[in-house]
Short mmCIF file of N, CA and C in Angstrom, two decimals:
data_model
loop_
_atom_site.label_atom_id
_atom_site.label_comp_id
_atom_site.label_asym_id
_atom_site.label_seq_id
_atom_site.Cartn_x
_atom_site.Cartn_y
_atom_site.Cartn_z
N UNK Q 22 27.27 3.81 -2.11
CA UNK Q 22 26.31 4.03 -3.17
C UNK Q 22 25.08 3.15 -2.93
N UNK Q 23 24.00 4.06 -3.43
CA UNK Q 23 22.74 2.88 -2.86
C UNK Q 23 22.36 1.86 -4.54
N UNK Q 24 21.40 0.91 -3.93
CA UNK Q 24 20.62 0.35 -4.91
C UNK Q 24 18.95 0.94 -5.13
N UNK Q 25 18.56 0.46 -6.46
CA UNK Q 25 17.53 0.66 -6.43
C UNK Q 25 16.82 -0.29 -7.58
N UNK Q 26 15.52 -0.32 -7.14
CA UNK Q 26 15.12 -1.90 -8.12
C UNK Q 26 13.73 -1.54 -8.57
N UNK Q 27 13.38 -2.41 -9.41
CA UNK Q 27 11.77 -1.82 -10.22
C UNK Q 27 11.49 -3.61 -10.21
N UNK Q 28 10.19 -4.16 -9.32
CA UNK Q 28 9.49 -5.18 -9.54
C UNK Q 28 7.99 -5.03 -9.84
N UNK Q 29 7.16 -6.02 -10.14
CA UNK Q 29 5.96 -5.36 -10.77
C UNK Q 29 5.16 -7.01 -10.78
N UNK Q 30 4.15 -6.86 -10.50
CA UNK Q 30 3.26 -8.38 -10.41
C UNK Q 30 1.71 -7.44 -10.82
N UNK Q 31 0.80 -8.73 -11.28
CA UNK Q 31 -0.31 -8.33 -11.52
C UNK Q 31 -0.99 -9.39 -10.77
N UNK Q 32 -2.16 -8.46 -10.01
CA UNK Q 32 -2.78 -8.96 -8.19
C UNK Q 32 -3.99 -9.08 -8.90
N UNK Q 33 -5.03 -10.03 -8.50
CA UNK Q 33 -6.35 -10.60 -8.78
C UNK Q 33 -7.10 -9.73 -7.92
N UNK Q 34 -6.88 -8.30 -7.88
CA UNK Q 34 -8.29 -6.92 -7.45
C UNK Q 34 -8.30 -5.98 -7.88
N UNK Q 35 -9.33 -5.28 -7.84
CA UNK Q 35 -9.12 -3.85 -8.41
C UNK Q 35 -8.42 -2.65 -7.83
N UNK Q 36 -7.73 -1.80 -8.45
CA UNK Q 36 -6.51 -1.19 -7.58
C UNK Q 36 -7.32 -0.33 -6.59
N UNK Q 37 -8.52 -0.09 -6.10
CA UNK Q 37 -9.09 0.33 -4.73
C UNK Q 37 -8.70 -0.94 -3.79
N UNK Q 38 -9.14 -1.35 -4.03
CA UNK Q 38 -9.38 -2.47 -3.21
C UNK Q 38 -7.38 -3.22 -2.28
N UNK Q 39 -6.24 -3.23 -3.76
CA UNK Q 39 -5.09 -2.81 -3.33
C UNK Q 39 -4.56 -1.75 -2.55
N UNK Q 40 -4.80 -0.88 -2.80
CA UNK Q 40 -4.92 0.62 -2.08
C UNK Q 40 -5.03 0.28 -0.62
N UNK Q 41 -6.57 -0.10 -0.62
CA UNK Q 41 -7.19 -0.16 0.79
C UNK Q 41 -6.28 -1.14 1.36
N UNK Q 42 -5.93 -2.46 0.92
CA UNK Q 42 -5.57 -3.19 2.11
C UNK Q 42 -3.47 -2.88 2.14
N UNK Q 43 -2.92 -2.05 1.18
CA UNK Q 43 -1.71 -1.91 1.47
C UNK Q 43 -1.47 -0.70 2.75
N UNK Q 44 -2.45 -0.08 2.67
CA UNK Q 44 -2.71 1.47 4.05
C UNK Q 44 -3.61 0.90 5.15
N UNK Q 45 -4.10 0.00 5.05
CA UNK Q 45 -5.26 -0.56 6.37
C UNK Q 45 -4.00 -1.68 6.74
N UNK Q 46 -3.66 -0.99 8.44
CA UNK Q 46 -2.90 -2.17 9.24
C UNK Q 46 -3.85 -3.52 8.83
N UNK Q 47 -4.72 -3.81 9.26
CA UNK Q 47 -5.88 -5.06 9.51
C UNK Q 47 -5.62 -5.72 8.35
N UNK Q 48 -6.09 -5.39 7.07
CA UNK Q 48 -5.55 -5.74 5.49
C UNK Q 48 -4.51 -5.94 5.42
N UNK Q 49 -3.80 -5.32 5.51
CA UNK Q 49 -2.34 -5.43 5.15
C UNK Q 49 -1.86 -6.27 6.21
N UNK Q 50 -2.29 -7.05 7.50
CA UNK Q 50 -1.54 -8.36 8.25
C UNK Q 50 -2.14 -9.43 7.26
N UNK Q 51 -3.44 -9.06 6.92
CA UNK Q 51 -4.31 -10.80 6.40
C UNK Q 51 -3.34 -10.84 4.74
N UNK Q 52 -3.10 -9.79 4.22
CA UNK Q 52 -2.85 -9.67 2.90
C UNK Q 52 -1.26 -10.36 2.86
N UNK Q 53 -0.36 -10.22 4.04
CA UNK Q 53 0.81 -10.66 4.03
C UNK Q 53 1.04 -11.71 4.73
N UNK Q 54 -0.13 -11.75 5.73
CA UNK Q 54 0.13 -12.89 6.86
C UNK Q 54 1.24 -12.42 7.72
N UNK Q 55 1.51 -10.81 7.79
CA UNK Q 55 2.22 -11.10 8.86
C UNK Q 55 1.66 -9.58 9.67
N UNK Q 56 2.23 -9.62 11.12
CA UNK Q 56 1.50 -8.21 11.59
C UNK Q 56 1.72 -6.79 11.10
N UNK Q 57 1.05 -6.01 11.46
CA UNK Q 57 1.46 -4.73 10.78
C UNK Q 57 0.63 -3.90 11.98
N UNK Q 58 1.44 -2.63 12.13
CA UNK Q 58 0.95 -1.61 13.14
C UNK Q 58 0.63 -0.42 12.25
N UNK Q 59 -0.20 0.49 12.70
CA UNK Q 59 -0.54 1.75 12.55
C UNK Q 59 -0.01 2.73 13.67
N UNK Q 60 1.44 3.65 13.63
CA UNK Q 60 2.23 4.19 14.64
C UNK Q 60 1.48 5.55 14.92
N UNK Q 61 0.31 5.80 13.96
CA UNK Q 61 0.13 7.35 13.86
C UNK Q 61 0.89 8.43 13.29
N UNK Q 62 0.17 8.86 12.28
CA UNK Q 62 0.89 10.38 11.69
C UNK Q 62 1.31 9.40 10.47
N UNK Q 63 0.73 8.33 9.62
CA UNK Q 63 1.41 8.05 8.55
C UNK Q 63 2.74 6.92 9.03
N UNK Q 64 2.71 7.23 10.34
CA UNK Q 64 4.26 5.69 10.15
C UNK Q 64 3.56 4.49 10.47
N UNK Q 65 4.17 3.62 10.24
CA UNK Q 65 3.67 2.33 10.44
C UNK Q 65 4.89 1.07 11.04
N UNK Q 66 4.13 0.14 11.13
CA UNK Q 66 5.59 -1.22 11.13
C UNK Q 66 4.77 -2.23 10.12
N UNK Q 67 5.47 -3.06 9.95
CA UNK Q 67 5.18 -4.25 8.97
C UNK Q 67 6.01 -5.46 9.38
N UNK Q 68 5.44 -6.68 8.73
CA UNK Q 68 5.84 -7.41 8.90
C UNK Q 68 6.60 -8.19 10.19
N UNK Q 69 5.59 -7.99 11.65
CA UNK Q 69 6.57 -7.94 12.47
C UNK Q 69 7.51 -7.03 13.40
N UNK Q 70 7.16 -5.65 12.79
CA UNK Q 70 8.59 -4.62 13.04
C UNK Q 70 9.50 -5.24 12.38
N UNK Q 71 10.20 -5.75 11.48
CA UNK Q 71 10.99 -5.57 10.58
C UNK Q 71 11.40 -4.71 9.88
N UNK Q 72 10.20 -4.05 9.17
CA UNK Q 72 10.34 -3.29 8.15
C UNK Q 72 9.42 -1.74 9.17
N UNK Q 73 9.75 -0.38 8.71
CA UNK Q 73 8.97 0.33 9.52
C UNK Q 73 9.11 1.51 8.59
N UNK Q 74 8.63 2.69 8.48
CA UNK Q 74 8.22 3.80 7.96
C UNK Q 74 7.00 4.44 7.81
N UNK Q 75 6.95 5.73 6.97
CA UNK Q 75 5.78 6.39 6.90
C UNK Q 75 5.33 6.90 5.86
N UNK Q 76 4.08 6.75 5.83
CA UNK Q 76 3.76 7.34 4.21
C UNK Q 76 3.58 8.91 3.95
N UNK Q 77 4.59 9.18 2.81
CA UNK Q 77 4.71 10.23 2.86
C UNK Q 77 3.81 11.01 1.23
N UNK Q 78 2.94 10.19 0.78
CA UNK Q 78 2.29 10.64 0.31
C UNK Q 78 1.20 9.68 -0.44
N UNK Q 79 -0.02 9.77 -0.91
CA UNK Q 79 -1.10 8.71 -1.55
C UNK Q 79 -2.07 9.09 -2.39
N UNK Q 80 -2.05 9.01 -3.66
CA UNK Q 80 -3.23 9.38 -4.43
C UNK Q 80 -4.51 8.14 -4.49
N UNK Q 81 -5.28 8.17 -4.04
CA UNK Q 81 -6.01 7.04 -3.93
C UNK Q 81 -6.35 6.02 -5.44
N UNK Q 82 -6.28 5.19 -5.01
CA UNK Q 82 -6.01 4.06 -5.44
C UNK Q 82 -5.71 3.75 -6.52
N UNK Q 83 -4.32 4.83 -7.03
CA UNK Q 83 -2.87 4.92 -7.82
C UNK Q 83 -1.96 4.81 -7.58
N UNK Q 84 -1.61 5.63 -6.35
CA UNK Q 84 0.17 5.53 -6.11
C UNK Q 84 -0.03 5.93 -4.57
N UNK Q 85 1.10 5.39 -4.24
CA UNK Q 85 1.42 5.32 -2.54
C UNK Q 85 3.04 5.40 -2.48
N UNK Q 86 3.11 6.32 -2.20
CA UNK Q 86 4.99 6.94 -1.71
C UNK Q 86 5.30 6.72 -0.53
N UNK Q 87 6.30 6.02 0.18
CA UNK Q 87 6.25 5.76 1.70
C UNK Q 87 8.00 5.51 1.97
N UNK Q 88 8.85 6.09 3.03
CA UNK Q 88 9.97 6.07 3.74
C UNK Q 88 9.41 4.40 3.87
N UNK Q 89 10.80 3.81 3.72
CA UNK Q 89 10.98 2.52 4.19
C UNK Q 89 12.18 1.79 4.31
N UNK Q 90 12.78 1.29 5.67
CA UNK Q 90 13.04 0.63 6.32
C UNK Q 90 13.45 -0.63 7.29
N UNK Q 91 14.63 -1.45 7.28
CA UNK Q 91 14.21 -2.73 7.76
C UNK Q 91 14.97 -2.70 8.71
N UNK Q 92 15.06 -3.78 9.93
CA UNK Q 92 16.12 -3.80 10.88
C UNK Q 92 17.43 -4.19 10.35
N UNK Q 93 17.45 -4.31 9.15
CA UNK Q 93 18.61 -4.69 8.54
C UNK Q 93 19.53 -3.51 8.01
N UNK Q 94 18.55 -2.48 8.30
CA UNK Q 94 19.78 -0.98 7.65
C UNK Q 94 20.39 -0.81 8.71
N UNK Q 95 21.56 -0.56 8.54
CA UNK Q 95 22.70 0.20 9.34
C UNK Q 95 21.75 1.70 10.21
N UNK Q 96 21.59 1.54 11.40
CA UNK Q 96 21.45 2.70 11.90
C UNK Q 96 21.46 4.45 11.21
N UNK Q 97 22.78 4.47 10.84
CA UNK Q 97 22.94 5.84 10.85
C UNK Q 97 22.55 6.06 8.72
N UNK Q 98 21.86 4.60 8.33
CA UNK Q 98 21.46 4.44 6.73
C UNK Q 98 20.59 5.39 6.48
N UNK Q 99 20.17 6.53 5.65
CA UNK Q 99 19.19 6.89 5.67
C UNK Q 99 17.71 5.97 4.83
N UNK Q 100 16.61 5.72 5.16
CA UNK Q 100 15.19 5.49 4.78
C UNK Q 100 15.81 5.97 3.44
N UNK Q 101 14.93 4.42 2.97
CA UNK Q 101 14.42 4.17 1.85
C UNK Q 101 13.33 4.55 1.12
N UNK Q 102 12.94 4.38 -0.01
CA UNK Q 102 11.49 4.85 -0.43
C UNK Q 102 11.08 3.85 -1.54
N UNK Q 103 9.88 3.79 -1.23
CA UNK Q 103 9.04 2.54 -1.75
C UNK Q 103 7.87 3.59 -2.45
N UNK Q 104 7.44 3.42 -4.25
CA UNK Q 104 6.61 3.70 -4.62
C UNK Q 104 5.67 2.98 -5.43
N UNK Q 105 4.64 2.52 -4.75
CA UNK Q 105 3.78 1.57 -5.43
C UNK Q 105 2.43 2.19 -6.35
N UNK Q 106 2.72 1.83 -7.39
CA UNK Q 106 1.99 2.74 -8.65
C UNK Q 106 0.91 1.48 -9.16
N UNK Q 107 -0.71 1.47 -9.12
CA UNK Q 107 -1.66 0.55 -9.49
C UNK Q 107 -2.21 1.41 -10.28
N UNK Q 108 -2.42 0.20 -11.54
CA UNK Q 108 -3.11 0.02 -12.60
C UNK Q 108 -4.08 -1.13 -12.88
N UNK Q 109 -5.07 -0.37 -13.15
CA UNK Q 109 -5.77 -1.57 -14.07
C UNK Q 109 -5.63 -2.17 -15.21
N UNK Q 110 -5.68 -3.64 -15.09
CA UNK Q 110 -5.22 -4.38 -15.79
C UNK Q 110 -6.24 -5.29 -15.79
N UNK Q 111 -6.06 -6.80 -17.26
CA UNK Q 111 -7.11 -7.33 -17.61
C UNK Q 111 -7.22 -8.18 -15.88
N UNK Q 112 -8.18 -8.27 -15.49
CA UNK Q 112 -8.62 -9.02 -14.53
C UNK Q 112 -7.98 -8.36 -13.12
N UNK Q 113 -7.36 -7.78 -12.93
CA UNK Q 113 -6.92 -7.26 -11.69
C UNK Q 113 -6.81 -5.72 -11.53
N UNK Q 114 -5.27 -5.55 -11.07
CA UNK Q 114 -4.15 -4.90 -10.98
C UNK Q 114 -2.81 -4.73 -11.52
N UNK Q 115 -2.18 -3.96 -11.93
CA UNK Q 115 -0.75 -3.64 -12.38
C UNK Q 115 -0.08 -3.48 -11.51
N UNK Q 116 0.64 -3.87 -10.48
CA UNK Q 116 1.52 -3.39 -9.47
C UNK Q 116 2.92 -3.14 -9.97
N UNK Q 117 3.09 -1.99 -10.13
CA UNK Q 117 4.75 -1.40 -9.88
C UNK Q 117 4.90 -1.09 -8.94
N UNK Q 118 6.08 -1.86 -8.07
CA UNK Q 118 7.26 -0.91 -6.96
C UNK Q 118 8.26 -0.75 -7.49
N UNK Q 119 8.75 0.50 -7.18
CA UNK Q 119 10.29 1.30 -7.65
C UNK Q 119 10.67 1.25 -5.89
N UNK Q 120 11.74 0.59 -5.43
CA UNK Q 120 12.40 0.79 -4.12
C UNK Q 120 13.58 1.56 -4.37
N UNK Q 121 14.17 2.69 -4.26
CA UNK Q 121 15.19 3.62 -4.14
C UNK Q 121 15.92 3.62 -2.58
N UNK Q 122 17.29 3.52 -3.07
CA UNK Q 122 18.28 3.99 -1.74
C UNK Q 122 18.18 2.96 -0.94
N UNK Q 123 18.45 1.82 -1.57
CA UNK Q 123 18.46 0.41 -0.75
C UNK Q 123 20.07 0.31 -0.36
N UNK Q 124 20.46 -0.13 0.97
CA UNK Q 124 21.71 0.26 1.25
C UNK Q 124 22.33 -1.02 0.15
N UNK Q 125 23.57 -0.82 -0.02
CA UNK Q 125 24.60 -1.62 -1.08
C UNK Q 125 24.59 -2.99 -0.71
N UNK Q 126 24.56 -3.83 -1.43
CA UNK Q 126 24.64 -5.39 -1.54
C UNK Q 126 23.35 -6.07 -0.33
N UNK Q 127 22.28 -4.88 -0.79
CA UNK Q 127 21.18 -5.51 -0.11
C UNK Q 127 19.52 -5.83 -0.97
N UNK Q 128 20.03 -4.94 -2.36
CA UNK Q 128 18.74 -5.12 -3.40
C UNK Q 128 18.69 -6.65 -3.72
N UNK Q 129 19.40 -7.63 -3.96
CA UNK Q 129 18.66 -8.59 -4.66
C UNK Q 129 18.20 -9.43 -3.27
N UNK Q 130 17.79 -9.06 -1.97
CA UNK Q 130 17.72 -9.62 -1.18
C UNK Q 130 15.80 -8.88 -1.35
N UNK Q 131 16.18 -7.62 -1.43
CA UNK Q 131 14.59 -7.47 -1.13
C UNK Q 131 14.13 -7.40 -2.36
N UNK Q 132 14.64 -7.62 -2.96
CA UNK Q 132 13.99 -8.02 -4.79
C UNK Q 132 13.13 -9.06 -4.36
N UNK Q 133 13.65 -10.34 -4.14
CA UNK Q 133 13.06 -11.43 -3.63
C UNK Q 133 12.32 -11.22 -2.55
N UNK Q 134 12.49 -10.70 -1.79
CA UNK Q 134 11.76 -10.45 -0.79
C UNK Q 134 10.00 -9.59 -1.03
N UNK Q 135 10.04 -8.72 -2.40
CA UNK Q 135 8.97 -8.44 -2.77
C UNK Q 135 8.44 -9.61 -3.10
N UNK Q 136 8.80 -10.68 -3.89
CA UNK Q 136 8.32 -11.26 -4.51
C UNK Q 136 7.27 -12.52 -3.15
N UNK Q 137 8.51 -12.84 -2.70
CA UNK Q 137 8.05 -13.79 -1.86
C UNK Q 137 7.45 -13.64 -0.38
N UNK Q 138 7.32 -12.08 -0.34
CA UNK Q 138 6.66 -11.55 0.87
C UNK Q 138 5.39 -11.03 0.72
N UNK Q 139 5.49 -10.48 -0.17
CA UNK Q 139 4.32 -9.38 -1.04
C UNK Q 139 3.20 -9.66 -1.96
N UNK Q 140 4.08 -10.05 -2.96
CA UNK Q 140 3.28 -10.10 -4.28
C UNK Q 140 2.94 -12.22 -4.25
N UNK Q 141 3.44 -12.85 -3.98
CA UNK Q 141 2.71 -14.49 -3.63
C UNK Q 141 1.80 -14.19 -2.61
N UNK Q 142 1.96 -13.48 -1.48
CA UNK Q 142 0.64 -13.86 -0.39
C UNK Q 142 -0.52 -13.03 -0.90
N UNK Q 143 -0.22 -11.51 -1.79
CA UNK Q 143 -0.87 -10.76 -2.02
C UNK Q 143 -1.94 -11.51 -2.94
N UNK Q 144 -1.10 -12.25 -4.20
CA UNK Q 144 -2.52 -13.08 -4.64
C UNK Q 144 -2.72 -14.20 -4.22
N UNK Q 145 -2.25 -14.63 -3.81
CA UNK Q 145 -3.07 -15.91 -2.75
C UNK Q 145 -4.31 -15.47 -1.80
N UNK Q 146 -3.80 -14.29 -1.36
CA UNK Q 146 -5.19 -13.24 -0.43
C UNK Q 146 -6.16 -13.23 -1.36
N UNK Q 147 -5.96 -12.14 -1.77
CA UNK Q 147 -7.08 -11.63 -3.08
C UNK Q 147 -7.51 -13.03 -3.80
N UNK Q 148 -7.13 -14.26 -4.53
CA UNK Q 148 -7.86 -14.91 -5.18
C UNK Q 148 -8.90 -15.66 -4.36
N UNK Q 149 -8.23 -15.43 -2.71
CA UNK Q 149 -9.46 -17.04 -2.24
C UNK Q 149 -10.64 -15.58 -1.82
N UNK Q 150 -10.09 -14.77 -1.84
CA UNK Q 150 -11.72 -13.50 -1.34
C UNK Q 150 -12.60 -13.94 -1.99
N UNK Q 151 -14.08 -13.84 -1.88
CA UNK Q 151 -15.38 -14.10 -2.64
C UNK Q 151 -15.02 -12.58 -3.56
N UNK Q 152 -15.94 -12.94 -5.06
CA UNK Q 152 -15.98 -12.43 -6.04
C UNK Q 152 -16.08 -10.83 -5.34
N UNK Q 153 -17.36 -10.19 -4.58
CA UNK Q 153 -17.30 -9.21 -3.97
C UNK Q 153 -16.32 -8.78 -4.01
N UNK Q 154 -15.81 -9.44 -2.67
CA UNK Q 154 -14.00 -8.59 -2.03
C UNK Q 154 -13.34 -8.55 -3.29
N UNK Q 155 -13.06 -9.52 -4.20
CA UNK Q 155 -12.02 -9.18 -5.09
C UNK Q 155 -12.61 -7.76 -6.08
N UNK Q 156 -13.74 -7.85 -6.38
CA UNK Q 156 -13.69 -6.26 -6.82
C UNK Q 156 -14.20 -5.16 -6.05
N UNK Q 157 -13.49 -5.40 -4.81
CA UNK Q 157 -13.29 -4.15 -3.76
C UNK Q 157 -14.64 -3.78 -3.21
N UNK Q 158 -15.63 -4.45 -2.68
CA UNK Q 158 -16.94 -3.65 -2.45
C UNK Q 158 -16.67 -3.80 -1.11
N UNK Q 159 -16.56 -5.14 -0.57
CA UNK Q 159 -16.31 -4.59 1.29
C UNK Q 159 -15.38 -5.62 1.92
N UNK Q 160 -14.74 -5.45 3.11
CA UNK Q 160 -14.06 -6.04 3.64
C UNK Q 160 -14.52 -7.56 4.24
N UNK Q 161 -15.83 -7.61 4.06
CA UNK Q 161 -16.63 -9.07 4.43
C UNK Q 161 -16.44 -10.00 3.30
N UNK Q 162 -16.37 -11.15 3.08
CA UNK Q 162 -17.11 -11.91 2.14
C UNK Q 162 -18.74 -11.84 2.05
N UNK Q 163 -18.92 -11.88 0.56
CA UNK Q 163 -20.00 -11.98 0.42
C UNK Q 163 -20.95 -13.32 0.41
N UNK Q 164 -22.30 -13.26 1.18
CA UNK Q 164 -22.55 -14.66 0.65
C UNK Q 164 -23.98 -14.51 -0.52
N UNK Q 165 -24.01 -15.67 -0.56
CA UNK Q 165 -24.67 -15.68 -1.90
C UNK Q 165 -26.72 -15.44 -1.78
N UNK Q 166 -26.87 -15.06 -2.70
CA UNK Q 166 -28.59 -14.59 -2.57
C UNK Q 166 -28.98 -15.67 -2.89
N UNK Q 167 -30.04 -15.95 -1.60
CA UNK Q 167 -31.10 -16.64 -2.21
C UNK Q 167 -32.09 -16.23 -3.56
N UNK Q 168 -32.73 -17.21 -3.87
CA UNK Q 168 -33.29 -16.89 -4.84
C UNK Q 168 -34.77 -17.13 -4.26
N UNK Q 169 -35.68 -16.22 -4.45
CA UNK Q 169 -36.77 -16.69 -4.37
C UNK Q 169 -37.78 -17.73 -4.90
N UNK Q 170 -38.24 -17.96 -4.11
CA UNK Q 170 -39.38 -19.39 -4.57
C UNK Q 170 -40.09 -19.21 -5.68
N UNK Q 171 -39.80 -20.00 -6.65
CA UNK Q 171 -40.95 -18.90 -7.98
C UNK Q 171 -41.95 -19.42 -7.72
N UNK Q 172 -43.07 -18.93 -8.14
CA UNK Q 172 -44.71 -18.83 -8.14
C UNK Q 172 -44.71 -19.50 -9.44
N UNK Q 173 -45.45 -20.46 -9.19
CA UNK Q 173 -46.28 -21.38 -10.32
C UNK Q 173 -47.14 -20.58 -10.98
N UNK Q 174 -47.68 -20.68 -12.04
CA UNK Q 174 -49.14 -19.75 -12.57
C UNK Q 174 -50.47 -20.71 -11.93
N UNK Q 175 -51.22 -19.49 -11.82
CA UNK Q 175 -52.26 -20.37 -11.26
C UNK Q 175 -52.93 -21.71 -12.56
N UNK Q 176 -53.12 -22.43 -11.44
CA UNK Q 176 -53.92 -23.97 -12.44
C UNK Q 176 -55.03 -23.79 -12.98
N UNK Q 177 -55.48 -23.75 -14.33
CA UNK Q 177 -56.71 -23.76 -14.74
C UNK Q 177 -57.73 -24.83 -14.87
N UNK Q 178 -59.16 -24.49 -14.56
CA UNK Q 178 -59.99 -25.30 -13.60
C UNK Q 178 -60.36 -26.10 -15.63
N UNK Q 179 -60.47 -27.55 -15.38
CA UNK Q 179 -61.04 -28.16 -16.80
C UNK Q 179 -62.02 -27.48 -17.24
N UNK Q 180 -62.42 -27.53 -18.29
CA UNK Q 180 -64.05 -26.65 -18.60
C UNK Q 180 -65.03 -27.65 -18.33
N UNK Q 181 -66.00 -27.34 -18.02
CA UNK Q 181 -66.87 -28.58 -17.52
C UNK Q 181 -67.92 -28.76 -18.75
#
């Protein structure tokens, strides 16, 4: 019989901006600190190759449905499924994952494992981003505008 678990954290960005860096290999290594591949056709690896699957479906920057995987399933286990559902919320994101069909006496392992893989580096990422990145405008930090030199009014001459 499988497990299945519902965890949920609220991330310091706007759910584009989550979106983007949970489907962008590049984002998603800096966001976890750990590597992540793009296999083509929707599969991927994470974390290393640890974890591996494919996304099998994405409404932009709401929900992301994806087969998932660790070297820890039994071979002949079938894939898991991971559905991560974002909301806006005061100052961020709403993150729900629902993980389904986790093989037996292995959920409270990746319970924790969301927590302490995912959702801690996830806002540790997102809070040190400049204000920009955190509400999703580009993958750079932003730096800050100068301000221009203000103009004095011109000096008026004494009356003679």
């Amino acid at each position: 019989m499988a497990e299945n678990l519902h965890v949920a954290a609220v991330i310091p960005a706007v759910p584009r901006a989550v979106y983007e860096a949970w489907l962008a290999p590049k984002k998603h290594a800096l966001m976890t600190g750990a590597a992540t591949s793009d296999e083509g056709d929707g599969a991927f690896t994470a974390w290393d190759g640890y974890i591996s699957g494919r996304t099998l479906s994405a409404s932009p920057f709401k929900k992301i449905v994806q087969s998932w995987r660790t070297s820890h399933f039994a071979a002949n286990a079938p894939d898991s499924v991971v559905t991560v559902e974002l909301e806006p919320f005061d100052g961020g994101t709403h993150v729900t994952l629902v993980h389904e069909n986790i093989p037996d006496e292995q959920g409270d392992s990746y319970r924790d494992g969301w927590h302490q893989h995912y959702f801690a580096p996830m806002k540790a990422w997102f809070a040190s981003l400049s204000r920009g990145e955190r509400a999703g405008v580009r993958g750079a930090k932003s730096t800050p505008k100068k301000s221009a030199p203000k103009k004095s009014a011109p000096k008026k001459s004494a009356p003679k």
